[in-house]
Amino acid sequence: MTTAPIAVTGSTGRLGGRVATRLAAAGVAQRLLVRDPARAPRLPGAGVVVASYADGEAVRRALDGIATALMVSAAEAPDRVDEHRTFVDAAAAAGVQHLVYVSFVGAAPDATFTLARDHWATEQHIRDLLPAATFLRDDLYSDFFPAMVGADGVIRGPAGDGRVAAVAQDDVADVAAAVLRAPAGHAGATYDLTGPEALTLTEVAGTLTAVTGRRVTYHPETVEEAYASRAGYGAPAWQVDAWVSTYTAIAAGEMAAVSTAVADLTGHSARTPAQVLEVG
């Protein structure tokens, strides 16, 4: 069990904040790396330092004396991989020994989901510099299912009859906290973190209907329809590609495999989408 402070990034966000809260509850000392200290959670045993991923020198100073760190992936952007590499370079220079990186299932250079390619590139850079790292490859978050529903109660996308083994953010946080508290046992490991079942989007819509009482349906778009229906948002091309490829990756079966890693690493069963939505 580690007794030195653990560095945590992303504590102002949904996932990093959950991890930081769990570590604080366990009495673990932390160093929270944030861009805006005003948004940092106030937690016992947690100090706050300002360091953005793109500022390598600030990251190096922030991680000085840190052996174990959580790296939550940066906000989606065209230069995200460059930011990740800058952070990893700085972590290695500061002497970090064990980096726990939040990645994505199916991370590969040819992944259908475009952002999973970013995660693969980041993983490769981490492996080159910090071989004891642990990769938490999360599936789609079941917490986000409600955001996929349009104002008319329809989920639209080219997912066909593909399945997604969506995972709860709380389960990912439980795993991350467990790994961070005892990193030696997870050196060099890669874990796929999923829920206990793989659902079609038709089944997801049915779950949303049952939990919320609002009728939700799924309309399987073609790829061409998906691009056309998103054209009005004014988003850059890379972002639209990411949105659409979320669905085509489901259609390709790249998010369907169910893993037992959550239960294996936390000692409790992974939450179903229905359980997540009932709480949310």
GROMACS .gro file of C-alpha atoms in nm:
model
  280
    1MET     CA    1   0.000   0.000   0.000
    2THR     CA    2   0.138   0.337  -0.098
    3THR     CA    3   0.179   0.598   0.178
    4ALA     CA    4   0.334   0.881  -0.028
    5PRO     CA    5   0.103   1.145  -0.180
    6ILE     CA    6  -0.072   1.042  -0.499
    7ALA     CA    7  -0.108   1.295  -0.779
    8VAL     CA    8  -0.456   1.316  -0.931
    9THR     CA    9  -0.550   1.502  -1.248
   10GLY     CA   10  -0.903   1.582  -1.356
   11SER     CA   11  -1.033   1.636  -1.001
   12THR     CA   12  -1.260   1.919  -1.123
   13GLY     CA   13  -1.435   1.674  -1.355
   14ARG     CA   14  -1.676   1.387  -1.312
   15LEU     CA   15  -1.427   1.100  -1.305
   16GLY     CA   16  -1.121   1.256  -1.145
   17GLY     CA   17  -1.341   1.414  -0.880
   18ARG     CA   18  -1.486   1.077  -0.791
   19VAL     CA   19  -1.139   0.925  -0.760
   20ALA     CA   20  -1.009   1.210  -0.545
   21THR     CA   21  -1.312   1.182  -0.315
   22ARG     CA   22  -1.255   0.809  -0.270
   23LEU     CA   23  -0.887   0.852  -0.192
   24ALA     CA   24  -0.964   1.127   0.059
   25ALA     CA   25  -1.222   0.905   0.231
   26ALA     CA   26  -0.953   0.638   0.263
   27GLY     CA   27  -0.715   0.887   0.426
   28VAL     CA   28  -0.476   0.901   0.132
   29ALA     CA   29  -0.269   1.217   0.087
   30GLN     CA   30  -0.311   1.372  -0.257
   31ARG     CA   31  -0.176   1.640  -0.483
   32LEU     CA   32  -0.449   1.767  -0.717
   33LEU     CA   33  -0.325   1.905  -1.049
   34VAL     CA   34  -0.577   2.153  -1.186
   35ARG     CA   35  -0.598   2.441  -1.432
   36ASP     CA   36  -0.837   2.645  -1.218
   37PRO     CA   37  -0.773   2.620  -0.841
   38ALA     CA   38  -1.110   2.782  -0.769
   39ARG     CA   39  -1.281   2.471  -0.905
   40ALA     CA   40  -1.066   2.221  -0.714
   41PRO     CA   41  -1.253   2.008  -0.459
   42ARG     CA   42  -1.176   2.081  -0.096
   43LEU     CA   43  -1.074   1.746   0.043
   44PRO     CA   44  -0.887   1.645   0.358
   45GLY     CA   45  -0.524   1.563   0.293
   46ALA     CA   46  -0.531   1.714  -0.057
   47GLY     CA   47  -0.306   1.995  -0.176
   48VAL     CA   48  -0.376   2.184  -0.497
   49VAL     CA   49  -0.123   2.285  -0.763
   50VAL     CA   50  -0.184   2.458  -1.096
   51ALA     CA   51  -0.054   2.274  -1.401
   52SER     CA   52  -0.211   2.226  -1.743
   53TYR     CA   53  -0.113   1.929  -1.957
   54ALA     CA   54   0.039   2.156  -2.220
   55ASP     CA   55   0.272   2.324  -1.969
   56GLY     CA   56   0.546   2.067  -1.930
   57GLU     CA   57   0.754   2.267  -1.683
   58ALA     CA   58   0.455   2.330  -1.456
   59VAL     CA   59   0.369   1.960  -1.467
   60ARG     CA   60   0.726   1.862  -1.385
   61ARG     CA   61   0.727   2.089  -1.080
   62ALA     CA   62   0.383   1.969  -0.973
   63LEU     CA   63   0.490   1.605  -0.989
   64ASP     CA   64   0.822   1.650  -0.812
   65GLY     CA   65   0.845   1.386  -0.539
   66ILE     CA   66   0.541   1.195  -0.667
   67ALA     CA   67   0.575   0.822  -0.730
   68THR     CA   68   0.219   0.741  -0.838
   69ALA     CA   69  -0.016   0.952  -1.048
   70LEU     CA   70  -0.357   0.931  -1.211
   71MET     CA   71  -0.375   1.073  -1.563
   72VAL     CA   72  -0.730   1.137  -1.676
   73SER     CA   73  -0.729   1.204  -2.050
   74ALA     CA   74  -0.745   1.571  -2.148
   75ALA     CA   75  -1.048   1.736  -2.302
   76GLU     CA   76  -1.117   1.631  -2.659
   77ALA     CA   77  -0.920   1.852  -2.897
   78PRO     CA   78  -0.717   1.817  -3.217
   79ASP     CA   79  -0.392   1.853  -3.019
   80ARG     CA   80  -0.488   1.625  -2.731
   81VAL     CA   81  -0.219   1.367  -2.807
   82ASP     CA   82   0.046   1.640  -2.807
   83GLU     CA   83  -0.078   1.757  -2.466
   84HIS     CA   84  -0.068   1.399  -2.338
   85ARG     CA   85   0.287   1.351  -2.460
   86THR     CA   86   0.396   1.673  -2.292
   87PHE     CA   87   0.242   1.556  -1.965
   88VAL     CA   88   0.401   1.210  -1.987
   89ASP     CA   89   0.742   1.357  -2.070
   90ALA     CA   90   0.717   1.582  -1.766
   91ALA     CA   91   0.600   1.297  -1.543
   92ALA     CA   92   0.900   1.087  -1.645
   93ALA     CA   93   1.135   1.382  -1.590
   94ALA     CA   94   0.988   1.439  -1.243
   95GLY     CA   95   1.056   1.078  -1.144
   96VAL     CA   96   0.702   0.941  -1.146
   97GLN     CA   97   0.730   0.563  -1.132
   98HIS     CA   98   0.372   0.449  -1.186
   99LEU     CA   99   0.120   0.628  -1.408
  100VAL     CA  100  -0.242   0.512  -1.415
  101TYR     CA  101  -0.393   0.630  -1.743
  102VAL     CA  102  -0.764   0.642  -1.824
  103SER     CA  103  -0.787   0.505  -2.177
  104PHE     CA  104  -1.064   0.354  -2.390
  105VAL     CA  105  -1.163   0.000  -2.489
  106GLY     CA  106  -1.027  -0.110  -2.823
  107ALA     CA  107  -0.754   0.155  -2.825
  108ALA     CA  108  -0.562   0.086  -3.145
  109PRO     CA  109  -0.417   0.277  -3.440
  110ASP     CA  110  -0.700   0.154  -3.661
  111ALA     CA  111  -0.986   0.174  -3.409
  112THR     CA  112  -1.321   0.270  -3.561
  113PHE     CA  113  -1.383   0.524  -3.285
  114THR     CA  114  -1.147   0.803  -3.384
  115LEU     CA  115  -1.066   0.911  -3.030
  116ALA     CA  116  -0.962   0.555  -2.937
  117ARG     CA  117  -0.671   0.611  -3.178
  118ASP     CA  118  -0.563   0.906  -2.963
  119HIS     CA  119  -0.568   0.681  -2.660
  120TRP     CA  120  -0.354   0.422  -2.837
  121ALA     CA  121  -0.096   0.685  -2.930
  122THR     CA  122  -0.089   0.803  -2.570
  123GLU     CA  123  -0.053   0.448  -2.438
  124GLN     CA  124   0.241   0.387  -2.669
  125HIS     CA  125   0.420   0.699  -2.548
  126ILE     CA  126   0.360   0.602  -2.186
  127ARG     CA  127   0.492   0.251  -2.249
  128ASP     CA  128   0.811   0.396  -2.394
  129LEU     CA  129   0.882   0.610  -2.088
  130LEU     CA  130   0.697   0.451  -1.796
  131PRO     CA  131   0.669   0.075  -1.854
  132ALA     CA  132   0.517   0.012  -1.509
  133ALA     CA  133   0.206   0.209  -1.608
  134THR     CA  134  -0.147   0.076  -1.578
  135PHE     CA  135  -0.410   0.139  -1.845
  136LEU     CA  136  -0.777   0.154  -1.754
  137ARG     CA  137  -0.957   0.108  -2.083
  138ASP     CA  138  -1.310   0.228  -2.015
  139ASP     CA  139  -1.609   0.143  -2.228
  140LEU     CA  140  -1.867   0.410  -2.305
  141TYR     CA  141  -2.003   0.560  -1.982
  142SER     CA  142  -2.357   0.449  -1.905
  143ASP     CA  143  -2.393   0.779  -1.716
  144PHE     CA  144  -2.396   0.952  -2.055
  145PHE     CA  145  -2.688   0.761  -2.208
  146PRO     CA  146  -2.944   1.034  -2.131
  147ALA     CA  147  -2.732   1.286  -2.324
  148MET     CA  148  -2.764   1.069  -2.635
  149VAL     CA  149  -3.139   1.127  -2.646
  150GLY     CA  150  -3.268   1.406  -2.868
  151ALA     CA  151  -3.535   1.655  -2.767
  152ASP     CA  152  -3.789   1.431  -2.942
  153GLY     CA  153  -3.699   1.129  -2.729
  154VAL     CA  154  -3.501   0.954  -3.003
  155ILE     CA  155  -3.144   0.821  -2.997
  156ARG     CA  156  -3.009   0.855  -3.350
  157GLY     CA  157  -2.690   0.703  -3.482
  158PRO     CA  158  -2.543   0.439  -3.715
  159ALA     CA  159  -2.497   0.170  -3.450
  160GLY     CA  160  -2.722  -0.086  -3.617
  161ASP     CA  161  -2.781  -0.383  -3.389
  162GLY     CA  162  -2.436  -0.354  -3.231
  163ARG     CA  163  -2.395  -0.383  -2.857
  164VAL     CA  164  -2.218  -0.170  -2.598
  165ALA     CA  165  -2.101  -0.292  -2.256
  166ALA     CA  166  -2.123   0.052  -2.100
  167VAL     CA  167  -1.955   0.108  -1.765
  168ALA     CA  168  -2.051   0.329  -1.470
  169GLN     CA  169  -1.819   0.615  -1.385
  170ASP     CA  170  -1.849   0.515  -1.020
  171ASP     CA  171  -1.711   0.171  -1.106
  172VAL     CA  172  -1.420   0.321  -1.298
  173ALA     CA  173  -1.347   0.545  -0.999
  174ASP     CA  174  -1.357   0.248  -0.763
  175VAL     CA  175  -1.108   0.063  -0.982
  176ALA     CA  176  -0.879   0.363  -1.019
  177ALA     CA  177  -0.872   0.424  -0.643
  178ALA     CA  178  -0.790   0.058  -0.577
  179VAL     CA  179  -0.507   0.056  -0.831
  180LEU     CA  180  -0.363   0.386  -0.709
  181ARG     CA  181  -0.353   0.267  -0.349
  182ALA     CA  182  -0.161  -0.049  -0.437
  183PRO     CA  183   0.007   0.019  -0.772
  184ALA     CA  184   0.280  -0.244  -0.754
  185GLY     CA  185   0.031  -0.524  -0.812
  186HIS     CA  186  -0.086  -0.363  -1.136
  187ALA     CA  187   0.243  -0.269  -1.298
  188GLY     CA  188   0.224  -0.308  -1.675
  189ALA     CA  189  -0.141  -0.418  -1.665
  190THR     CA  190  -0.422  -0.320  -1.900
  191TYR     CA  191  -0.780  -0.359  -1.781
  192ASP     CA  192  -1.094  -0.334  -1.993
  193LEU     CA  193  -1.360  -0.178  -1.769
  194THR     CA  194  -1.716  -0.256  -1.870
  195GLY     CA  195  -2.058  -0.305  -1.728
  196PRO     CA  196  -2.200  -0.654  -1.666
  197GLU     CA  197  -2.404  -0.667  -1.987
  198ALA     CA  198  -2.384  -0.557  -2.349
  199LEU     CA  199  -2.695  -0.384  -2.478
  200THR     CA  200  -2.816  -0.270  -2.819
  201LEU     CA  201  -2.922   0.091  -2.838
  202THR     CA  202  -3.280  -0.033  -2.872
  203GLU     CA  203  -3.234  -0.197  -2.533
  204VAL     CA  204  -3.070   0.117  -2.396
  205ALA     CA  205  -3.374   0.315  -2.510
  206GLY     CA  206  -3.598   0.064  -2.337
  207THR     CA  207  -3.398   0.098  -2.016
  208LEU     CA  208  -3.423   0.477  -2.030
  209THR     CA  209  -3.798   0.449  -2.084
  210ALA     CA  210  -3.840   0.214  -1.790
  211VAL     CA  211  -3.629   0.422  -1.552
  212THR     CA  212  -3.741   0.774  -1.647
  213GLY     CA  213  -4.099   0.713  -1.755
  214ARG     CA  214  -4.032   0.909  -2.073
  215ARG     CA  215  -4.070   0.713  -2.395
  216VAL     CA  216  -3.730   0.681  -2.564
  217THR     CA  217  -3.667   0.502  -2.894
  218TYR     CA  218  -3.367   0.428  -3.113
  219HIS     CA  219  -3.347   0.517  -3.482
  220PRO     CA  220  -3.059   0.346  -3.666
  221GLU     CA  221  -2.926   0.607  -3.906
  222THR     CA  222  -2.702   0.537  -4.201
  223VAL     CA  223  -2.356   0.694  -4.181
  224GLU     CA  224  -2.463   0.951  -4.438
  225GLU     CA  225  -2.773   1.038  -4.236
  226ALA     CA  226  -2.562   1.069  -3.922
  227TYR     CA  227  -2.330   1.324  -4.076
  228ALA     CA  228  -2.622   1.517  -4.221
  229SER     CA  229  -2.814   1.525  -3.891
  230ARG     CA  230  -2.509   1.665  -3.710
  231ALA     CA  231  -2.409   1.918  -3.973
  232GLY     CA  232  -2.615   2.193  -3.815
  233TYR     CA  233  -2.420   2.198  -3.490
  234GLY     CA  234  -2.131   2.389  -3.645
  235ALA     CA  235  -1.878   2.154  -3.488
  236PRO     CA  236  -1.536   2.100  -3.650
  237ALA     CA  237  -1.494   1.799  -3.876
  238TRP     CA  238  -1.279   1.605  -3.626
  239GLN     CA  239  -1.550   1.641  -3.362
  240VAL     CA  240  -1.827   1.525  -3.594
  241ASP     CA  241  -1.609   1.228  -3.695
  242ALA     CA  242  -1.576   1.140  -3.326
  243TRP     CA  243  -1.950   1.165  -3.267
  244VAL     CA  244  -2.041   0.948  -3.564
  245SER     CA  245  -1.764   0.693  -3.505
  246THR     CA  246  -1.892   0.634  -3.152
  247TYR     CA  247  -2.190   0.467  -3.316
  248THR     CA  248  -2.004   0.294  -3.598
  249ALA     CA  249  -1.768   0.144  -3.339
  250ILE     CA  250  -2.071  -0.001  -3.163
  251ALA     CA  251  -2.193  -0.138  -3.495
  252ALA     CA  252  -1.851  -0.295  -3.553
  253GLY     CA  253  -1.866  -0.475  -3.218
  254GLU     CA  254  -1.570  -0.286  -3.074
  255MET     CA  255  -1.750  -0.194  -2.750
  256ALA     CA  256  -1.941  -0.520  -2.697
  257ALA     CA  257  -1.703  -0.742  -2.497
  258VAL     CA  258  -1.796  -0.781  -2.130
  259SER     CA  259  -1.510  -0.790  -1.879
  260THR     CA  260  -1.505  -0.902  -1.516
  261ALA     CA  261  -1.233  -0.649  -1.428
  262VAL     CA  262  -1.458  -0.424  -1.218
  263ALA     CA  263  -1.561  -0.711  -0.993
  264ASP     CA  264  -1.211  -0.859  -0.989
  265LEU     CA  265  -1.048  -0.532  -0.882
  266THR     CA  266  -1.310  -0.387  -0.650
  267GLY     CA  267  -1.479  -0.690  -0.497
  268HIS     CA  268  -1.827  -0.573  -0.602
  269SER     CA  269  -2.032  -0.635  -0.913
  270ALA     CA  270  -2.028  -0.382  -1.194
  271ARG     CA  271  -2.335  -0.160  -1.200
  272THR     CA  272  -2.591  -0.214  -1.476
  273PRO     CA  273  -2.706   0.083  -1.685
  274ALA     CA  274  -3.044   0.063  -1.510
  275GLN     CA  275  -2.877   0.095  -1.170
  276VAL     CA  276  -2.674   0.393  -1.288
  277LEU     CA  277  -2.975   0.569  -1.438
  278GLU     CA  278  -3.192   0.505  -1.132
  279VAL     CA  279  -2.935   0.682  -0.914
  280GLY     CA  280  -2.869   0.958  -1.166
   0.00000   0.00000   0.00000
